[in-house]
Tab-separated table of C-alpha atoms in Angstrom:
chain	number	residue	atom	x	y	z
V	1	MET	CA	-0.103	-0.158	0.112
V	2	LYS	CA	1.120	3.393	-1.223
V	3	PRO	CA	1.855	5.641	1.441
V	4	SER	CA	-0.927	8.427	-0.004
V	5	GLN	CA	-3.635	5.698	0.182
V	6	PHE	CA	-2.282	5.032	3.991
V	7	ALA	CA	-3.248	8.473	5.298
V	8	LYS	CA	-6.195	8.348	3.160
V	9	GLY	CA	-7.508	5.490	4.915
V	10	PHE	CA	-7.286	7.088	8.264
V	11	GLN	CA	-9.021	9.872	6.868
V	12	ALA	CA	-12.157	7.623	5.754
V	13	ARG	CA	-12.462	6.590	9.168
V	14	PRO	CA	-12.935	9.389	11.432
V	15	ASP	CA	-12.123	9.158	15.151
V	16	THR	CA	-14.355	9.349	17.683
V	17	THR	CA	-12.346	7.532	20.812
V	18	THR	CA	-14.747	6.126	22.972
V	19	SER	CA	-17.022	5.421	19.965
V	20	GLU	CA	-14.328	3.997	17.865
V	21	LYS	CA	-12.726	1.904	20.395
V	22	ARG	CA	-16.317	0.259	21.089
V	23	THR	CA	-16.928	0.096	17.426
V	24	ALA	CA	-13.350	-2.331	17.126
V	25	LEU	CA	-14.664	-4.515	19.664
V	26	ASP	CA	-18.293	-4.958	18.321
V	27	ARG	CA	-16.887	-5.903	14.900
V	28	LEU	CA	-14.641	-8.892	16.365
V	29	ASN	CA	-17.669	-9.547	18.540
V	30	ALA	CA	-19.358	-9.865	15.659
V	31	ILE	CA	-17.419	-12.638	14.149
V	32	ASP	CA	-17.022	-14.116	17.018
V	33	GLY	CA	-20.664	-14.679	17.396
V	34	LEU	CA	-20.630	-16.209	14.239
V	35	VAL	CA	-18.810	-19.067	15.673
V	36	LYS	CA	-21.942	-19.819	17.823
V	37	ALA	CA	-24.655	-19.073	15.474
V	38	ASP	CA	-24.688	-22.191	14.564
V	39	ALA	CA	-24.880	-25.414	17.227
V	40	SER	CA	-23.812	-27.798	14.474
V	41	SER	CA	-21.148	-25.931	13.041
V	42	PRO	CA	-17.477	-27.738	13.570
V	43	VAL	CA	-15.734	-26.239	16.023
V	44	ALA	CA	-12.343	-26.338	14.406
V	45	ALA	CA	-11.766	-27.891	11.149
V	46	LYS	CA	-8.081	-29.131	10.267
V	47	ALA	CA	-6.450	-27.208	7.137
V	48	PRO	CA	-4.889	-29.332	4.602
V	49	LYS	CA	-1.528	-28.749	4.575
V	50	LYS	CA	-1.121	-27.395	1.230
V	51	GLU	CA	-4.814	-26.256	0.395
V	52	GLY	CA	-5.441	-23.873	3.098
V	53	PRO	CA	-8.404	-23.844	4.672
V	54	ALA	CA	-10.140	-27.708	5.048
V	55	PRO	CA	-14.288	-27.320	3.096
V	56	VAL	CA	-16.934	-26.552	5.921
V	57	ALA	CA	-19.103	-29.119	6.124
V	58	ASP	CA	-22.065	-28.490	3.657
V	59	ASN	CA	-24.577	-28.063	6.306
V	60	VAL	CA	-22.067	-24.651	7.722
V	61	ALA	CA	-21.805	-24.390	3.863
V	62	ASN	CA	-25.819	-24.160	3.208
V	63	ASN	CA	-27.332	-22.417	6.203
V	64	ALA	CA	-28.197	-19.572	7.882
V	65	ILE	CA	-24.657	-17.499	7.980
V	66	ASP	CA	-24.751	-15.462	5.663
V	67	ALA	CA	-22.208	-13.309	4.109
V	68	PRO	CA	-22.242	-9.468	5.152
V	69	ALA	CA	-23.129	-7.347	2.154
V	70	ASP	CA	-20.396	-5.048	2.344
V	71	GLU	CA	-17.825	-8.456	1.893
V	72	SER	CA	-14.822	-7.703	-0.586
V	73	PRO	CA	-14.357	-9.158	-4.108
V	74	GLN	CA	-10.881	-10.823	-2.727
V	75	TYR	CA	-12.184	-12.305	0.473
V	76	ARG	CA	-15.411	-13.586	-0.890
V	77	ALA	CA	-13.564	-15.147	-4.089
V	78	TRP	CA	-11.028	-16.098	-1.095
V	79	ARG	CA	-13.988	-17.815	1.099
V	80	LEU	CA	-15.908	-19.449	-1.778
V	81	GLU	CA	-12.768	-21.449	-3.019
V	82	ASN	CA	-12.001	-22.492	-0.096
V	83	ARG	CA	-15.735	-22.628	1.096
V	84	TYR	CA	-15.407	-21.153	4.393
V	85	ALA	CA	-17.808	-20.087	6.388
V	86	PRO	CA	-18.015	-16.293	7.947
V	87	GLY	CA	-17.218	-16.916	11.946
V	88	GLN	CA	-15.546	-20.609	11.211
V	89	VAL	CA	-13.108	-21.802	13.482
V	90	ILE	CA	-10.321	-23.782	11.169
V	91	GLU	CA	-6.409	-25.120	12.214
V	92	LEU	CA	-3.748	-23.662	10.465
V	93	ALA	CA	-0.022	-24.362	10.316
V	94	LEU	CA	1.461	-22.231	12.348
V	95	LYS	CA	4.216	-22.022	9.379
V	96	ALA	CA	1.660	-20.456	7.449
V	97	ILE	CA	0.596	-17.689	10.036
V	98	LYS	CA	2.899	-14.157	9.842
V	99	PRO	CA	3.071	-11.360	11.516
V	100	SER	CA	1.128	-8.171	10.181
V	101	PRO	CA	3.837	-5.423	8.808
V	102	PHE	CA	0.784	-3.009	10.928
V	103	ASN	CA	0.967	-4.341	13.731
V	104	PRO	CA	0.859	-2.270	16.567
V	105	ARG	CA	2.470	-4.291	18.802
V	106	HIS	CA	6.419	-4.499	18.986
V	107	PHE	CA	7.215	-5.277	22.250
V	108	TYR	CA	6.506	-8.768	23.784
V	109	LEU	CA	7.731	-9.851	26.761
V	110	LYS	CA	9.667	-12.900	26.932
V	111	SER	CA	8.427	-13.830	30.124
V	112	SER	CA	4.460	-13.089	29.143
V	113	ILE	CA	5.348	-16.049	26.233
V	114	ALA	CA	7.268	-18.327	28.239
V	115	GLU	CA	3.949	-18.201	30.834
V	116	LEU	CA	1.634	-18.693	28.224
V	117	ALA	CA	3.141	-20.853	26.436
V	118	VAL	CA	3.137	-23.806	29.785
V	119	ASN	CA	-0.840	-22.912	29.762
V	120	LEU	CA	-1.498	-23.178	26.387
V	121	ALA	CA	1.187	-26.707	26.918
V	122	LYS	CA	-1.085	-27.366	29.389
V	123	GLN	CA	-4.828	-26.667	28.577
V	124	GLY	CA	-4.611	-26.540	25.211
V	125	GLN	CA	-5.631	-23.007	23.008
V	126	GLN	CA	-9.264	-21.702	24.388
V	127	GLN	CA	-9.349	-18.514	22.401
V	128	ALA	CA	-9.209	-18.149	18.221
V	129	ILE	CA	-6.927	-15.739	17.045
V	130	HIS	CA	-7.871	-13.672	13.705
V	131	VAL	CA	-5.676	-13.843	10.276
V	132	ILE	CA	-6.047	-11.837	7.079
V	133	PRO	CA	-5.495	-14.173	4.075
V	134	ASP	CA	-2.273	-13.065	2.029
V	135	TYR	CA	-3.941	-12.930	-1.402
V	136	GLU	CA	-0.792	-12.060	-2.679
V	137	HIS	CA	0.797	-15.660	-1.614
V	138	PRO	CA	-1.947	-17.982	-0.925
V	139	GLY	CA	-1.847	-20.033	1.862
V	140	SER	CA	-0.654	-17.364	4.018
V	141	TYR	CA	-2.056	-15.823	6.418
V	142	PHE	CA	-1.095	-12.141	8.540
V	143	VAL	CA	-1.806	-12.237	12.265
V	144	SER	CA	-4.333	-9.529	13.091
V	145	ASP	CA	-5.308	-10.476	16.569
V	146	GLY	CA	-3.602	-12.974	18.646
V	147	GLY	CA	0.140	-12.146	17.867
V	148	ARG	CA	1.237	-12.952	21.957
V	149	ARG	CA	-0.465	-16.284	21.257
V	150	VAL	CA	1.298	-17.321	18.406
V	151	ARG	CA	4.632	-16.625	19.763
V	152	ALA	CA	3.309	-18.967	22.777
V	153	LEU	CA	2.353	-21.211	20.065
V	154	LYS	CA	5.599	-21.446	18.772
V	155	GLU	CA	7.305	-21.613	22.334
V	156	ALA	CA	4.809	-24.774	23.442
V	157	ASN	CA	6.474	-26.320	20.075
V	158	LYS	CA	2.982	-26.875	18.482
V	159	GLU	CA	2.380	-27.046	15.023
V	160	THR	CA	-1.043	-25.415	14.528
V	161	VAL	CA	-3.267	-22.812	16.239
V	162	LYS	CA	-6.845	-21.865	15.769
V	163	ALA	CA	-8.027	-19.426	13.481
V	164	ILE	CA	-10.622	-17.015	12.716
V	165	VAL	CA	-10.178	-15.632	8.720
V	166	ILE	CA	-11.788	-12.365	8.609
V	167	ASP	CA	-12.475	-9.643	6.014
V	168	LEU	CA	-9.877	-6.482	5.994
V	169	PRO	CA	-7.395	-5.150	4.481
V	170	ILE	CA	-3.919	-5.169	5.360
V	171	GLY	CA	-2.797	-1.481	6.374
V	172	ILE	CA	-4.871	1.238	7.982
V	173	GLN	CA	-7.758	-0.811	9.152
V	174	SER	CA	-6.161	-3.626	10.330
V	175	TYR	CA	-4.062	-1.321	12.338
V	176	LYS	CA	-6.137	1.003	14.125
V	177	LEU	CA	-8.458	-2.417	14.829
V	178	GLY	CA	-5.312	-4.020	16.645
V	179	TYR	CA	-4.737	-0.965	17.881
V	180	ASP	CA	-7.900	0.484	19.784
V	181	LEU	CA	-8.136	-3.440	21.033
V	182	ASN	CA	-5.046	-2.908	22.350
V	183	VAL	CA	-6.260	0.129	24.402
V	184	GLN	CA	-9.329	-1.485	25.595
V	185	ARG	CA	-6.748	-4.277	27.088
V	186	ASP	CA	-4.425	-1.952	28.434
V	187	SER	CA	-1.715	-3.343	26.132
V	188	GLN	CA	-0.945	-1.103	24.337
V	189	THR	CA	2.485	0.426	25.300
V	190	VAL	CA	4.229	4.028	24.294
V	191	PHE	CA	6.690	1.845	23.737
V	192	ASP	CA	5.223	0.099	20.717
V	193	ASN	CA	3.531	3.552	19.668
V	194	ALA	CA	6.971	5.254	19.276
V	195	ILE	CA	8.296	2.406	17.657
V	196	VAL	CA	5.737	1.838	14.908
V	197	TRP	CA	4.686	5.721	14.949
V	198	ARG	CA	8.520	6.500	14.052
V	199	ARG	CA	8.227	3.657	10.932
V	200	PHE	CA	5.319	5.193	10.037
V	201	LEU	CA	6.908	8.772	9.945
V	202	ASP	CA	10.160	7.556	8.573
V	203	GLU	CA	8.375	5.325	5.322
V	204	ARG	CA	6.478	8.687	4.597
V	205	TYR	CA	2.747	7.145	5.763
V	206	PHE	CA	2.902	10.337	7.469
V	207	GLN	CA	4.392	13.518	6.235
V	208	SER	CA	4.751	15.566	9.822
V	209	GLN	CA	3.691	14.183	13.155
V	210	LYS	CA	0.716	16.327	13.178
V	211	GLU	CA	-0.605	14.469	10.199
V	212	LEU	CA	-0.294	11.330	11.900
V	213	ALA	CA	-2.056	12.518	15.153
V	214	GLU	CA	-4.875	14.164	13.315
V	215	GLN	CA	-5.533	10.896	11.321
V	216	LEU	CA	-5.137	9.050	15.132
V	217	GLY	CA	-7.579	11.522	16.994
V	218	ILE	CA	-4.924	12.336	19.527
V	219	ASP	CA	-3.119	15.244	20.479
V	220	GLU	CA	-0.394	16.269	18.562
V	221	SER	CA	1.704	16.179	22.450
V	222	THR	CA	1.248	12.335	22.667
V	223	VAL	CA	3.178	12.229	19.273
V	224	ALA	CA	5.912	14.112	20.368
V	225	VAL	CA	6.008	12.295	23.257
V	226	ALA	CA	6.158	9.046	22.206
V	227	LEU	CA	8.753	10.025	19.143
V	228	SER	CA	11.502	11.825	21.555
V	229	ILE	CA	11.167	8.365	23.242
V	230	GLY	CA	11.419	6.431	19.871
V	231	LYS	CA	14.960	7.974	19.709
V	232	LEU	CA	15.804	5.683	22.739
V	233	PRO	CA	18.365	2.597	21.542
V	234	GLU	CA	15.357	-0.418	22.101
V	235	ALA	CA	17.862	-2.282	24.726
V	236	ILE	CA	16.771	0.707	27.356
V	237	MET	CA	13.429	0.626	26.189
V	238	GLN	CA	13.270	-2.924	26.483
V	239	GLU	CA	14.062	-2.278	30.451
V	240	MET	CA	11.036	0.411	30.764
V	241	VAL	CA	8.684	-2.484	28.603
V	242	ALA	CA	9.183	-5.027	31.493
V	243	ARG	CA	7.854	-2.475	34.192
V	244	PRO	CA	4.857	-1.534	32.845
V	245	ASP	CA	3.508	-0.538	36.429
V	246	ARG	CA	6.045	2.157	37.060
V	247	PHE	CA	7.394	3.559	33.164
V	248	GLY	CA	4.180	5.210	31.661
V	249	SER	CA	5.022	7.907	28.784
V	250	ASN	CA	5.588	10.277	31.342
V	251	MET	CA	8.501	8.343	33.045
V	252	ALA	CA	9.539	7.413	29.312
V	253	TYR	CA	10.101	10.886	28.630
V	254	GLN	CA	12.078	12.199	31.712
V	255	VAL	CA	14.384	9.402	30.901
V	256	GLY	CA	14.593	10.358	27.697
V	257	ARG	CA	15.597	13.274	27.915
V	258	TYR	CA	18.153	12.552	30.340
V	259	HIS	CA	19.405	9.769	27.833
V	260	ASN	CA	20.468	12.437	25.615
V	261	ALA	CA	22.892	14.505	28.404
V	262	ARG	CA	24.332	11.442	30.215
V	263	GLY	CA	24.215	8.531	27.466
V	264	THR	CA	23.181	4.714	27.765
V	265	ASP	CA	25.179	3.259	30.853
V	266	ALA	CA	24.242	5.900	32.976
V	267	THR	CA	20.137	5.875	32.184
V	268	LEU	CA	20.262	1.769	32.729
V	269	ARG	CA	21.290	2.844	36.057
V	270	LEU	CA	18.645	5.389	36.955
V	271	ILE	CA	16.380	2.634	35.452
V	272	ASN	CA	17.466	0.558	38.550
V	273	LYS	CA	17.189	3.621	40.865
V	274	ILE	CA	13.697	4.103	39.424
V	275	VAL	CA	12.700	0.942	40.263
V	276	SER	CA	14.049	0.470	43.113
V	277	ASP	CA	14.066	3.708	45.922
V	278	ASP	CA	10.003	4.069	43.964
V	279	LEU	CA	11.204	7.099	42.446
V	280	SER	CA	8.130	9.744	41.492
V	281	THR	CA	8.055	11.566	37.859
V	282	ARG	CA	9.021	14.679	39.721
V	283	GLN	CA	11.786	13.326	41.174
V	284	VAL	CA	13.352	12.090	38.278
V	285	ALA	CA	12.425	15.482	37.146
V	286	ASP	CA	14.902	16.924	39.172
V	287	ILE	CA	17.618	14.846	38.313
V	288	VAL	CA	17.373	15.322	35.143
V	289	LYS	CA	16.973	19.377	35.591
V	290	GLY	CA	19.980	18.918	37.951
V	291	ARG	CA	18.173	19.826	41.327
V	292	ALA	CA	18.855	16.585	43.428
V	293	ALA	CA	22.012	14.128	43.454
V	294	ALA	CA	21.421	11.057	40.603
V	295	GLN	CA	22.952	7.551	41.202
V	296	GLU	CA	26.145	8.788	39.195
V	297	ASN	CA	26.355	11.801	42.209
V	298	ALA	CA	25.949	9.398	44.633
V	299	LYS	CA	27.539	10.117	48.059
V	300	PRO	CA	31.681	9.756	48.243
V	301	ALA	CA	32.836	6.634	49.512
V	302	SER	CA	34.323	6.238	52.765
V	303	ARG	CA	37.755	6.604	53.029
V	304	GLN	CA	39.685	3.136	52.868
V	305	ARG	CA	40.878	1.656	56.234
V	306	TYR	CA	44.640	1.777	56.117
V	307	ALA	CA	46.668	-2.289	56.826
V	308	GLN	CA	49.699	-0.781	58.326
V	309	ARG	CA	51.520	1.758	59.266
V	310	LEU	CA	54.612	3.006	60.209
V	311	GLU	CA	55.647	6.287	61.824
V	312	ILE	CA	58.459	8.004	60.530
V	313	LYS	CA	60.884	10.151	62.760
V	314	LEU	CA	63.874	12.225	62.326
V	315	ASP	CA	66.432	13.071	65.481
V	316	GLY	CA	63.539	11.564	67.709
V	317	VAL	CA	60.434	13.834	66.282
V	318	SER	CA	58.131	12.524	64.022
V	319	ILE	CA	57.474	14.151	60.430
V	320	GLY	CA	55.014	11.870	58.971
V	321	ASP	CA	54.139	8.006	58.006
V	322	LEU	CA	54.131	5.139	55.816
V	323	LYS	CA	51.013	3.505	55.729
V	324	SER	CA	49.884	0.624	52.959
V	325	TYR	CA	46.921	-0.492	51.871
V	326	GLY	CA	45.861	-3.586	50.459
V	327	ASP	CA	48.157	-5.268	48.075
V	328	ASP	CA	49.189	-2.790	46.099
V	329	ARG	CA	49.113	0.379	47.385
V	330	ILE	CA	50.997	2.643	49.533
V	331	GLU	CA	51.718	6.473	51.340
V	332	LEU	CA	54.278	8.499	52.390
V	333	ARG	CA	53.913	11.435	53.783
V	334	LEU	CA	56.525	13.494	55.146
V	335	ARG	CA	56.776	16.955	56.481
V	336	GLY	CA	59.612	18.912	57.576
V	337	LEU	CA	62.469	16.811	55.631
V	338	PRO	CA	65.685	18.989	54.859
V	339	LYS	CA	65.940	19.578	51.706
V	340	GLU	CA	69.400	17.285	50.910
V	341	LYS	CA	67.291	14.514	52.895
V	342	ARG	CA	64.424	15.171	50.767
V	343	ASP	CA	66.489	14.685	47.694
V	344	ALA	CA	68.493	11.637	48.691
V	345	LEU	CA	65.130	10.016	49.634
V	346	LEU	CA	63.653	10.920	46.009
V	347	GLU	CA	66.910	9.272	44.426
V	348	GLN	CA	66.890	5.850	46.198
V	349	LEU	CA	63.379	5.185	45.418
V	350	GLU	CA	63.934	6.590	41.983
V	351	ARG	CA	67.060	4.006	41.112
V	352	MET	CA	65.140	1.449	43.637
V	353	LEU	CA	61.632	1.411	41.349
V	354	ALA	CA	63.981	1.055	37.757
V	355	SER	CA	66.105	-1.702	38.943
V	356	ASP	CA	63.579	-3.486	38.671
């Protein structure tokens, strides 16, 4: 899809925040509702290895499940060729499933995937994912909803996935649907937005952050904050993604400002300090502005205790001492030493050190 077409897709669907979120959920609920529309429908018909979805049973293909009036020509052709009933759950090979280039999610926590993989290994897949046919490469499908489940099934060494094939073009509509659903589930993060929105602008799907904000129906400042966070190395973002309770957009923005001034290593230490000391966004802002001591400006280390001390006297009067620390450090401190004795001592020390 050309960038201009992508932007036009946003214009074709005006946003009204809450109503838009409801629309996204209603569309998927309508799809899922079709699964229950006929109790005699097969729950998960297995797909042939090479020929795509399995043909639906005659009583499903000819029953009251009607195709939507606004069904796209591509989807209708695919559905009729594969004898697929709208809303039917089928079983597809995992190797035929691929991520969508317009997936609103970028970060997936390994710990979350591993936990879900264990659950799927024990209980099996309880909820079907939603996929979109790749019409240019028959037999393969883009994930529309369920990327985490797909990753967990692969982690659990499964070979198939239960899926519902939906009528949705890859591009703006699939992005918006996934984005709205993730917002509803509280699984969409500013870090996902940072990566994806930055890519949208880099690839010229939108000419400016103002245009992107207008088409998403959000404040331009929200986009600006996400884009500034998107300049951070992914390693730093990954550290914050793991703690969504501590790192929202405001905190991540302050971390980004700190990174600009101090670099990656110092920023990683700051992230650890935020978590360990439960710092507030205001406290981190103070650190960034230099009004509070960051971890890098911690208290000076306490003076190391010497291991041995030898008092040095001249004519019975103390003129200093010689202290040893650890295995490789000594300190010689002398006061009131005559110049000739000082020079003779230095000469002997130089001679001794040079005779190695």
